[in-house]
PDB file of C-alpha atoms and ligand atoms in Angstrom:
ATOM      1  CA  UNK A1493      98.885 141.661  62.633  1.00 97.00           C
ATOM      2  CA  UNK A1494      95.933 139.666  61.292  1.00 96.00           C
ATOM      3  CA  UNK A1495      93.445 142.958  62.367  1.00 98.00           C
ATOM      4  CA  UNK A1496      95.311 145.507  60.512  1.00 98.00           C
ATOM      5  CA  UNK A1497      96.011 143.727  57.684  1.00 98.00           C
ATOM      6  CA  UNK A1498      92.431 142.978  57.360  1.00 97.00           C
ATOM      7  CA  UNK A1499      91.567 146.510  58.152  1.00 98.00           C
ATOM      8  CA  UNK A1500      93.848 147.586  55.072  1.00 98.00           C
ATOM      9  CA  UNK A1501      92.094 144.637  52.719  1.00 96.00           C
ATOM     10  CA  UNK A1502      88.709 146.024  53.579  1.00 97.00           C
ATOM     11  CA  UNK A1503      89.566 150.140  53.373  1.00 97.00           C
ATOM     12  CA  UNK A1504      93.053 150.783  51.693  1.00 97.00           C
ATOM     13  CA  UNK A1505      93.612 152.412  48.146  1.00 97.00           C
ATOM     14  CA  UNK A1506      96.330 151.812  45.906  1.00 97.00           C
ATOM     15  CA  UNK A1507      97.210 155.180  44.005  1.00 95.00           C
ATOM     16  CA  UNK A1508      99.787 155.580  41.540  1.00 92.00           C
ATOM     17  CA  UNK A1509     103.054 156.306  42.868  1.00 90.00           C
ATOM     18  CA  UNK A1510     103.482 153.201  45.529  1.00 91.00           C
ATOM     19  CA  UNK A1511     101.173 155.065  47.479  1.00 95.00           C
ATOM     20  CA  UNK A1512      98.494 153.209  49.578  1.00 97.00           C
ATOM     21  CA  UNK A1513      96.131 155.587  50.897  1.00 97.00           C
ATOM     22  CA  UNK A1514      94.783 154.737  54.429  1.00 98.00           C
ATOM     23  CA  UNK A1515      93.012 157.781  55.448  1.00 98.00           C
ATOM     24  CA  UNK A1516      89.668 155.591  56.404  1.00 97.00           C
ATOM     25  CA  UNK A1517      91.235 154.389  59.506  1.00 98.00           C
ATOM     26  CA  UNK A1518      94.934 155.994  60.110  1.00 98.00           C
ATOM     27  CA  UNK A1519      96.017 159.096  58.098  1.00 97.00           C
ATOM     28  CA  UNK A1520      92.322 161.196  57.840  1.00 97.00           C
ATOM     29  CA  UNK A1521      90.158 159.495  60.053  1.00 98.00           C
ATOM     30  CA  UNK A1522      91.470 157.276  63.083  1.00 98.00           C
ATOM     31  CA  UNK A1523      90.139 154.011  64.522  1.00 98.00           C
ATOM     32  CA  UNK A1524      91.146 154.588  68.360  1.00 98.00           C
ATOM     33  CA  UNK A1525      90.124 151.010  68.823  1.00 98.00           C
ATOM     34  CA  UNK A1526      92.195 149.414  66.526  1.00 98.00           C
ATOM     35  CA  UNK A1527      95.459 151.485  67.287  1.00 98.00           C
ATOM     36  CA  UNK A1528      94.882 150.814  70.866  1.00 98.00           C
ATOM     37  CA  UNK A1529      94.855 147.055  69.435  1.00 98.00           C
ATOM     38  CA  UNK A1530      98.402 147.814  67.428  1.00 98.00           C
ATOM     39  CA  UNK A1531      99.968 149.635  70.703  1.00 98.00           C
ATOM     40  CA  UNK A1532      99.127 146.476  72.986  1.00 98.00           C
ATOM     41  CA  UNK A1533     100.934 144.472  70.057  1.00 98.00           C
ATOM     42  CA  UNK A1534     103.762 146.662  70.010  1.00 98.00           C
ATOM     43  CA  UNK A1535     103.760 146.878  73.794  1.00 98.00           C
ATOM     44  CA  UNK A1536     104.000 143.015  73.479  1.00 98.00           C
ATOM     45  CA  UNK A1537     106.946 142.772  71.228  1.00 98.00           C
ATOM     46  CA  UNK A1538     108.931 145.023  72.679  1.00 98.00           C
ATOM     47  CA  UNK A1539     107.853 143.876  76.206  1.00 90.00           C
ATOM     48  CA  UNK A1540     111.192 143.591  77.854  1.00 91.00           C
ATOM     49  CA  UNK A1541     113.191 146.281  76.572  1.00 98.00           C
ATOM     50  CA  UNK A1542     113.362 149.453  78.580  1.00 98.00           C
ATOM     51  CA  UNK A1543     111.846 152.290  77.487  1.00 98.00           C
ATOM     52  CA  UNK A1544     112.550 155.674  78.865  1.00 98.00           C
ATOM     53  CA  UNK A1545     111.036 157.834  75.664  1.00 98.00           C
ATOM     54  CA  UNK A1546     108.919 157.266  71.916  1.00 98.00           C
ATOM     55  CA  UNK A1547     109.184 159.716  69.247  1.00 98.00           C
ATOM     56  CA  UNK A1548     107.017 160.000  66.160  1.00 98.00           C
ATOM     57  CA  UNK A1549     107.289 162.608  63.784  1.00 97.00           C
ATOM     58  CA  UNK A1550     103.562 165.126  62.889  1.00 96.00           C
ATOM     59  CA  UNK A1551     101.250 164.148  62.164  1.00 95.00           C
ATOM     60  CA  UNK A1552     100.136 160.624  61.379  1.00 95.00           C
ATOM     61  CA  UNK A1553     102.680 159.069  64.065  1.00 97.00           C
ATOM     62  CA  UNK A1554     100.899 160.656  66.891  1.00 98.00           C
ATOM     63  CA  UNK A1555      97.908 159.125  67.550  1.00 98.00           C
ATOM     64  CA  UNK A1556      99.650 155.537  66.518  1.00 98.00           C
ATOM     65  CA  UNK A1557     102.676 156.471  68.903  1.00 98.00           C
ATOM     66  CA  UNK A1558      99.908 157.826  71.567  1.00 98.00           C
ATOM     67  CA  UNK A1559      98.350 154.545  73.189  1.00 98.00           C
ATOM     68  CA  UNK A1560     102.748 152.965  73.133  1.00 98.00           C
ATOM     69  CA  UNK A1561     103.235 155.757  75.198  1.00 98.00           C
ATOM     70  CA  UNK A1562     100.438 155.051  77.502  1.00 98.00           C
ATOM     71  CA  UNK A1563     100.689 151.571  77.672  1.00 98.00           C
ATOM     72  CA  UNK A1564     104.183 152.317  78.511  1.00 98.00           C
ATOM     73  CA  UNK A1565     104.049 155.039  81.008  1.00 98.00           C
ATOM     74  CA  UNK A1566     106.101 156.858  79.539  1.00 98.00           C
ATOM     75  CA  UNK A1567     106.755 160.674  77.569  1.00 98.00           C
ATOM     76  CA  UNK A1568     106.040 160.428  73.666  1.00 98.00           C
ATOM     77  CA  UNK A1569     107.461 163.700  72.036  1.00 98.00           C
ATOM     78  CA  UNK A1570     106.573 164.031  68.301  1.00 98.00           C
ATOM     79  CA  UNK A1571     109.454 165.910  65.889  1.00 97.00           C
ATOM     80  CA  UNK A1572     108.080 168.594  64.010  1.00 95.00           C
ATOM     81  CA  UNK A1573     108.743 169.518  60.269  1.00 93.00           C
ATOM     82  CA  UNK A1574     109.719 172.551  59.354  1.00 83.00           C
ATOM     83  CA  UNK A1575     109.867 174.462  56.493  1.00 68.00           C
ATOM     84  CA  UNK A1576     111.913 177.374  57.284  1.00 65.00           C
ATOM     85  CA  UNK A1577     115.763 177.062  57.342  1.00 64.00           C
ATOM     86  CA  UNK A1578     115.743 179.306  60.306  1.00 66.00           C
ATOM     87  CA  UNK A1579     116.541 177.143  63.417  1.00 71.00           C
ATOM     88  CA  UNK A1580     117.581 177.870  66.373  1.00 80.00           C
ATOM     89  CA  UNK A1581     120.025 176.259  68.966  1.00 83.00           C
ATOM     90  CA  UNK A1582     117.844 174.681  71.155  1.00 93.00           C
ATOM     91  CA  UNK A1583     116.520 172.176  68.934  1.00 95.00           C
ATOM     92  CA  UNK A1584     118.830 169.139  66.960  1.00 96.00           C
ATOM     93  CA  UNK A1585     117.664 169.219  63.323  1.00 95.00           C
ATOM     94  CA  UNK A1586     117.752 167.121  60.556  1.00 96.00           C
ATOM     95  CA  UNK A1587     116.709 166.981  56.850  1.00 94.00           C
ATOM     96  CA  UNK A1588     114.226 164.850  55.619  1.00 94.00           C
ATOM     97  CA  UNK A1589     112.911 163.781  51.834  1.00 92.00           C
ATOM     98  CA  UNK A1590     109.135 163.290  51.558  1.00 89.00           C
ATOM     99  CA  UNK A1591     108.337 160.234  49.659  1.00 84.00           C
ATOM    100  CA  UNK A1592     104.922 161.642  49.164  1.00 82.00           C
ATOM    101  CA  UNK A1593     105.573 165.519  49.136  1.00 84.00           C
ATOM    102  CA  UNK A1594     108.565 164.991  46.916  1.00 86.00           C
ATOM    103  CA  UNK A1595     110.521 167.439  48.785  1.00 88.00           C
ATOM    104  CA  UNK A1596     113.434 167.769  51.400  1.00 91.00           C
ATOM    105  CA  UNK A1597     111.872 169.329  54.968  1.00 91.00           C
ATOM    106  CA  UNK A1598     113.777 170.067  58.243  1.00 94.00           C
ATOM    107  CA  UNK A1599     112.703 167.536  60.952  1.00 96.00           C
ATOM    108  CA  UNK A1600     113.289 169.280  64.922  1.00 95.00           C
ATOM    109  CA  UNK A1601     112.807 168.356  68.317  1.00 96.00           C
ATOM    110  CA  UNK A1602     113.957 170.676  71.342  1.00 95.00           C
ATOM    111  CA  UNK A1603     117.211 169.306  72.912  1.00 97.00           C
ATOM    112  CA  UNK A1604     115.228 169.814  76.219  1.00 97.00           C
ATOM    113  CA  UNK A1605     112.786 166.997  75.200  1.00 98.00           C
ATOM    114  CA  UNK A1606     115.697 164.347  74.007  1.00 98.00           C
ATOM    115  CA  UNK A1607     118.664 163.272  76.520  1.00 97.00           C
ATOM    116  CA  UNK A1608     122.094 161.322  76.308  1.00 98.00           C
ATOM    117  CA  UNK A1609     120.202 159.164  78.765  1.00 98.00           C
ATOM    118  CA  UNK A1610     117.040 158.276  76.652  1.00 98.00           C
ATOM    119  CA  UNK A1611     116.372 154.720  75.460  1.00 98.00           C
ATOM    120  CA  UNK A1612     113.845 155.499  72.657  1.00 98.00           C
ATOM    121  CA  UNK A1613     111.466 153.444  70.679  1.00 98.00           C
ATOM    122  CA  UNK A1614     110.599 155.243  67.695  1.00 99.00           C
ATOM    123  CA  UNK A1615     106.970 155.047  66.021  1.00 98.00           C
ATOM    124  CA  UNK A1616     105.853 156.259  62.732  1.00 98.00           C
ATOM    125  CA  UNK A1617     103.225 155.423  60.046  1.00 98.00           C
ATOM    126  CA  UNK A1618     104.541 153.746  57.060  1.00 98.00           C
ATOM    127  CA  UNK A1619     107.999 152.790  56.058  1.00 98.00           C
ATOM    128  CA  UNK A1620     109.049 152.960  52.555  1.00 97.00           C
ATOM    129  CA  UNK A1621     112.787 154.187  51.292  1.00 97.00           C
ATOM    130  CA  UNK A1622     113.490 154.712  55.107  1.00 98.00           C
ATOM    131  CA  UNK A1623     114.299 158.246  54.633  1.00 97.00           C
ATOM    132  CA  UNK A1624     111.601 159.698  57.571  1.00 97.00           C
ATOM    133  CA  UNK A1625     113.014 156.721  59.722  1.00 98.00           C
ATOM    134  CA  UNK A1626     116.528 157.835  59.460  1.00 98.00           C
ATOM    135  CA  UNK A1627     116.088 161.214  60.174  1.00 98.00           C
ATOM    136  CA  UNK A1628     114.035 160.312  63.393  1.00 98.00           C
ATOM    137  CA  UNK A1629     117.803 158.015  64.334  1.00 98.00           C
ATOM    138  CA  UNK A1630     119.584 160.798  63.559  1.00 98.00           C
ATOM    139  CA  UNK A1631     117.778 163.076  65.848  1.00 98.00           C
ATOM    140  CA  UNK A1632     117.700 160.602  68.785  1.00 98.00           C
ATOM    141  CA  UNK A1633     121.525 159.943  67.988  1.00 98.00           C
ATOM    142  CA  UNK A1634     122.163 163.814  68.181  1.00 98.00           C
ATOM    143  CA  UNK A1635     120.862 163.435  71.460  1.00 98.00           C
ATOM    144  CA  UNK A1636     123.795 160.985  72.644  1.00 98.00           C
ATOM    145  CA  UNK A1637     120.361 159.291  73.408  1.00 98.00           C
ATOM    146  CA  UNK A1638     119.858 155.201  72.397  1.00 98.00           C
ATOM    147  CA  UNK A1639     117.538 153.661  69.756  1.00 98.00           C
ATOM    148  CA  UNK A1640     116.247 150.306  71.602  1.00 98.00           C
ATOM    149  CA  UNK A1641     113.784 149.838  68.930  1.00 98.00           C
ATOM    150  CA  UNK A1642     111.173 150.880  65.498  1.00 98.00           C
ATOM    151  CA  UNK A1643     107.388 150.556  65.487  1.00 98.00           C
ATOM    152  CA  UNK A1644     105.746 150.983  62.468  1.00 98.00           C
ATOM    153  CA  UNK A1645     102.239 150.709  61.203  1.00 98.00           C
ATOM    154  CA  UNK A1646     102.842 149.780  57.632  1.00 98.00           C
ATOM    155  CA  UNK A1647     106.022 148.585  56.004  1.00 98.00           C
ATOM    156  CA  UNK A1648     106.220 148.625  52.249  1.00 98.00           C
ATOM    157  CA  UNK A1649     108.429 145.577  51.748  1.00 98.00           C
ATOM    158  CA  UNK A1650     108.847 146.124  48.118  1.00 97.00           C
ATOM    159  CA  UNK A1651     111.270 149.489  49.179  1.00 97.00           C
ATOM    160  CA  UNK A1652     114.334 148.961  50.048  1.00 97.00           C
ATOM    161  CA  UNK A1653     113.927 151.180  53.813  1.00 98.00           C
ATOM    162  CA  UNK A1654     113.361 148.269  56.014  1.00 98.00           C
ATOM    163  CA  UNK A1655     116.060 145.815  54.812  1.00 98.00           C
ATOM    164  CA  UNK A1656     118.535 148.811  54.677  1.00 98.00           C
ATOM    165  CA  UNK A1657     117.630 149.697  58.352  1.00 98.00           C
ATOM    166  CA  UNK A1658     117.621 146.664  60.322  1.00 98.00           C
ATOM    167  CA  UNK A1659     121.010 146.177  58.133  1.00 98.00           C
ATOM    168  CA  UNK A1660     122.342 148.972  60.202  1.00 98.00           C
ATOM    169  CA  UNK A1661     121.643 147.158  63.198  1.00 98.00           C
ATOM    170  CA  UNK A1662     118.286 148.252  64.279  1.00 98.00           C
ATOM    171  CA  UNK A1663     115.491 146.304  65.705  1.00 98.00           C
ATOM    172  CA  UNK A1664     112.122 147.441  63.493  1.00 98.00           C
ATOM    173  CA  UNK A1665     108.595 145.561  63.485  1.00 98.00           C
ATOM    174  CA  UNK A1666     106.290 146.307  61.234  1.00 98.00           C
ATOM    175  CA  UNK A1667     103.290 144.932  62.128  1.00 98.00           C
ATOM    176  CA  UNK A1668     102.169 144.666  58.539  1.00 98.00           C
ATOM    177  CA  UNK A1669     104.064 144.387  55.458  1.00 98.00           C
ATOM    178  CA  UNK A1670     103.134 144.912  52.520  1.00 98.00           C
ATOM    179  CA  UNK A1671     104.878 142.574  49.382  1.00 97.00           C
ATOM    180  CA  UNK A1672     103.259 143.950  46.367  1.00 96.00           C
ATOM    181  CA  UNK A1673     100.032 145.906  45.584  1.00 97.00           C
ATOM    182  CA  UNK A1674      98.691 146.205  42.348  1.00 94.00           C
ATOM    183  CA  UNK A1675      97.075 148.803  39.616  1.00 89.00           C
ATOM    184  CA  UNK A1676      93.272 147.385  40.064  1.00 91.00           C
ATOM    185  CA  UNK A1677      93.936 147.698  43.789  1.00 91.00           C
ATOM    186  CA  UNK A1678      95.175 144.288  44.909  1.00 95.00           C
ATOM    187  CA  UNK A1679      97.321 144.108  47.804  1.00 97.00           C
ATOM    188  CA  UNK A1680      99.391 141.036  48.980  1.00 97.00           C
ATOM    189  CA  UNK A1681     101.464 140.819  52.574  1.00 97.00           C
ATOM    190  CA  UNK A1682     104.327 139.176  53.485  1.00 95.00           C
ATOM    191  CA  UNK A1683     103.338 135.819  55.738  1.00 85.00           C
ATOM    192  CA  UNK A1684     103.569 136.424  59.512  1.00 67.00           C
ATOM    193  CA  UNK A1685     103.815 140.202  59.558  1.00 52.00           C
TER     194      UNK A1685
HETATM  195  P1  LIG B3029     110.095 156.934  53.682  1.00 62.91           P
HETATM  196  O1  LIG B3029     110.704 158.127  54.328  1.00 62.91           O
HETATM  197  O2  LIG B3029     110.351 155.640  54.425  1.00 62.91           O
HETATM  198  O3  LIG B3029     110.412 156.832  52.227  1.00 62.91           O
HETATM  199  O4  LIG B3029     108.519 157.157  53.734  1.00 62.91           O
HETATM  200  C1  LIG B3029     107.875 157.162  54.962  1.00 62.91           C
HETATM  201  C2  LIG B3029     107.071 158.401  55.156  1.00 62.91           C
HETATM  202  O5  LIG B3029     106.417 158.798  53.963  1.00 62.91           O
HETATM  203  C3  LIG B3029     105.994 158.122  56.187  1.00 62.91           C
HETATM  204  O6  LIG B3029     106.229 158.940  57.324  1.00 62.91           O
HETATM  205  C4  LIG B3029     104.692 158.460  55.513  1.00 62.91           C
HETATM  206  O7  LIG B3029     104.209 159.657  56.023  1.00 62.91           O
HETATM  207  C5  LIG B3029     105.020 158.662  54.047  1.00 62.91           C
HETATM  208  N1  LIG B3029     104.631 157.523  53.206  1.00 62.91           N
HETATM  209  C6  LIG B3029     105.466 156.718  52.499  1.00 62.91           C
HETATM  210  N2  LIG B3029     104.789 155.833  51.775  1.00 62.91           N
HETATM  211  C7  LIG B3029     103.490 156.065  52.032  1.00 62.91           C
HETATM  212  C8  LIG B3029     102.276 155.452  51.555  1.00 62.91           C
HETATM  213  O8  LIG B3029     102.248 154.500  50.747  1.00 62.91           O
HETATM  214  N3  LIG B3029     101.114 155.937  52.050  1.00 62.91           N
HETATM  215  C9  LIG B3029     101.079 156.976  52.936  1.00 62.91           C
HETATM  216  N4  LIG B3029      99.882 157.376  53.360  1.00 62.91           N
HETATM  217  N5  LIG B3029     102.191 157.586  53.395  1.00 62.91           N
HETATM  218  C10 LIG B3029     103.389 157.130  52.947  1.00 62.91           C
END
């Protein structure tokens, strides 16, 4: 998407680690206009599949998964991350490793909110080993519930968690990809994302 990738151009920073830094626009502060802009593209490309449920995971997917829901009519529920071991039964759980905390965290949502007859599109902010993204599956699979589809902000195309999941079988657009970014802050996308 020609706007976002622009968007990331103009305000993105490259920090050591992999990590691009988008708080201008998505992780910090948030551009309401543009992610209503990236909602009516996902809306689009995912136009006729049906859609009963998304869920994002706290924080950053929210407001991105917000104007999907919307558009779509439909519940968003966001998993939340725990730190505590302690959970209960009313709540399908699953453990997560932070690609930017560096640490494993347990991921819940409240059975009540996820059912064997959900068809879920799942939205989150960036994509890099895939780890955050197959937790989310797992949760919705827990559920007896069906993935119909991934949305995702920013794919890091240079990690292996986007190749590995659509491998599986799952439909994910990215709607951009990032190819390669550089020390002095240089960052290239793949054509067409
Ligand atoms: P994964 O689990 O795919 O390795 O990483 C995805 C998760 O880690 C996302 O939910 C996001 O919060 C965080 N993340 C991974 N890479 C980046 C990055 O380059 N920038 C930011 N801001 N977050 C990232």
């Amino acid at each position: 998407m020609e706007l976002l990738e622009q968007r990331i151009k103009e305000d993105g920073e490259v920090l050591p680690g992999n990590i691009l830094k988008v708080n201008n626009f998505l992780n910090h502060q948030v551009d309401t206009n543009l992610l209503d802009k990236m909602g009516e593209e996902f809306v689009r490309l995912y136009g006729n599949v049906e859609v009963t449920k998304i869920l994002t995971i706290e924080a950053s997917g929210i407001a991105i998964a917000y104007p999907v829901a919307r558009q779509l009519n439909v519940p968003l529920v966001f998993a939340k991350k725990h730190q505590s071991l302690n959970v209960n039964d009313d709540v399908y759980v699953t453990k997560v490793w932070s690609f930017t905390h560096k640490a494993f965290y347990n991921v819940v949502v409240a059975k009540k909110f996820l059912s064997k007859d959900d068809k879920v599109l799942i939205v989150d902010d960036f994509l890099a080993n895939g780890n955050a993204l197959n937790g989310l599956i797992d949760l919705v699979e827990q559920a007896g519930a069906k993935v119909q589809g991934v949305c995702i902000a920013i794919e890091k195309g240079f990690q292996d968690g986007g190749k590995l999941i659509r491998e599986k079988g799952y439909r994910v657009e990215s709607l951009a990809i990032v190819d390669k970014m550089t020390d002095d802050g240089q960052i290239y996308f793949r054509k067409n994302s």
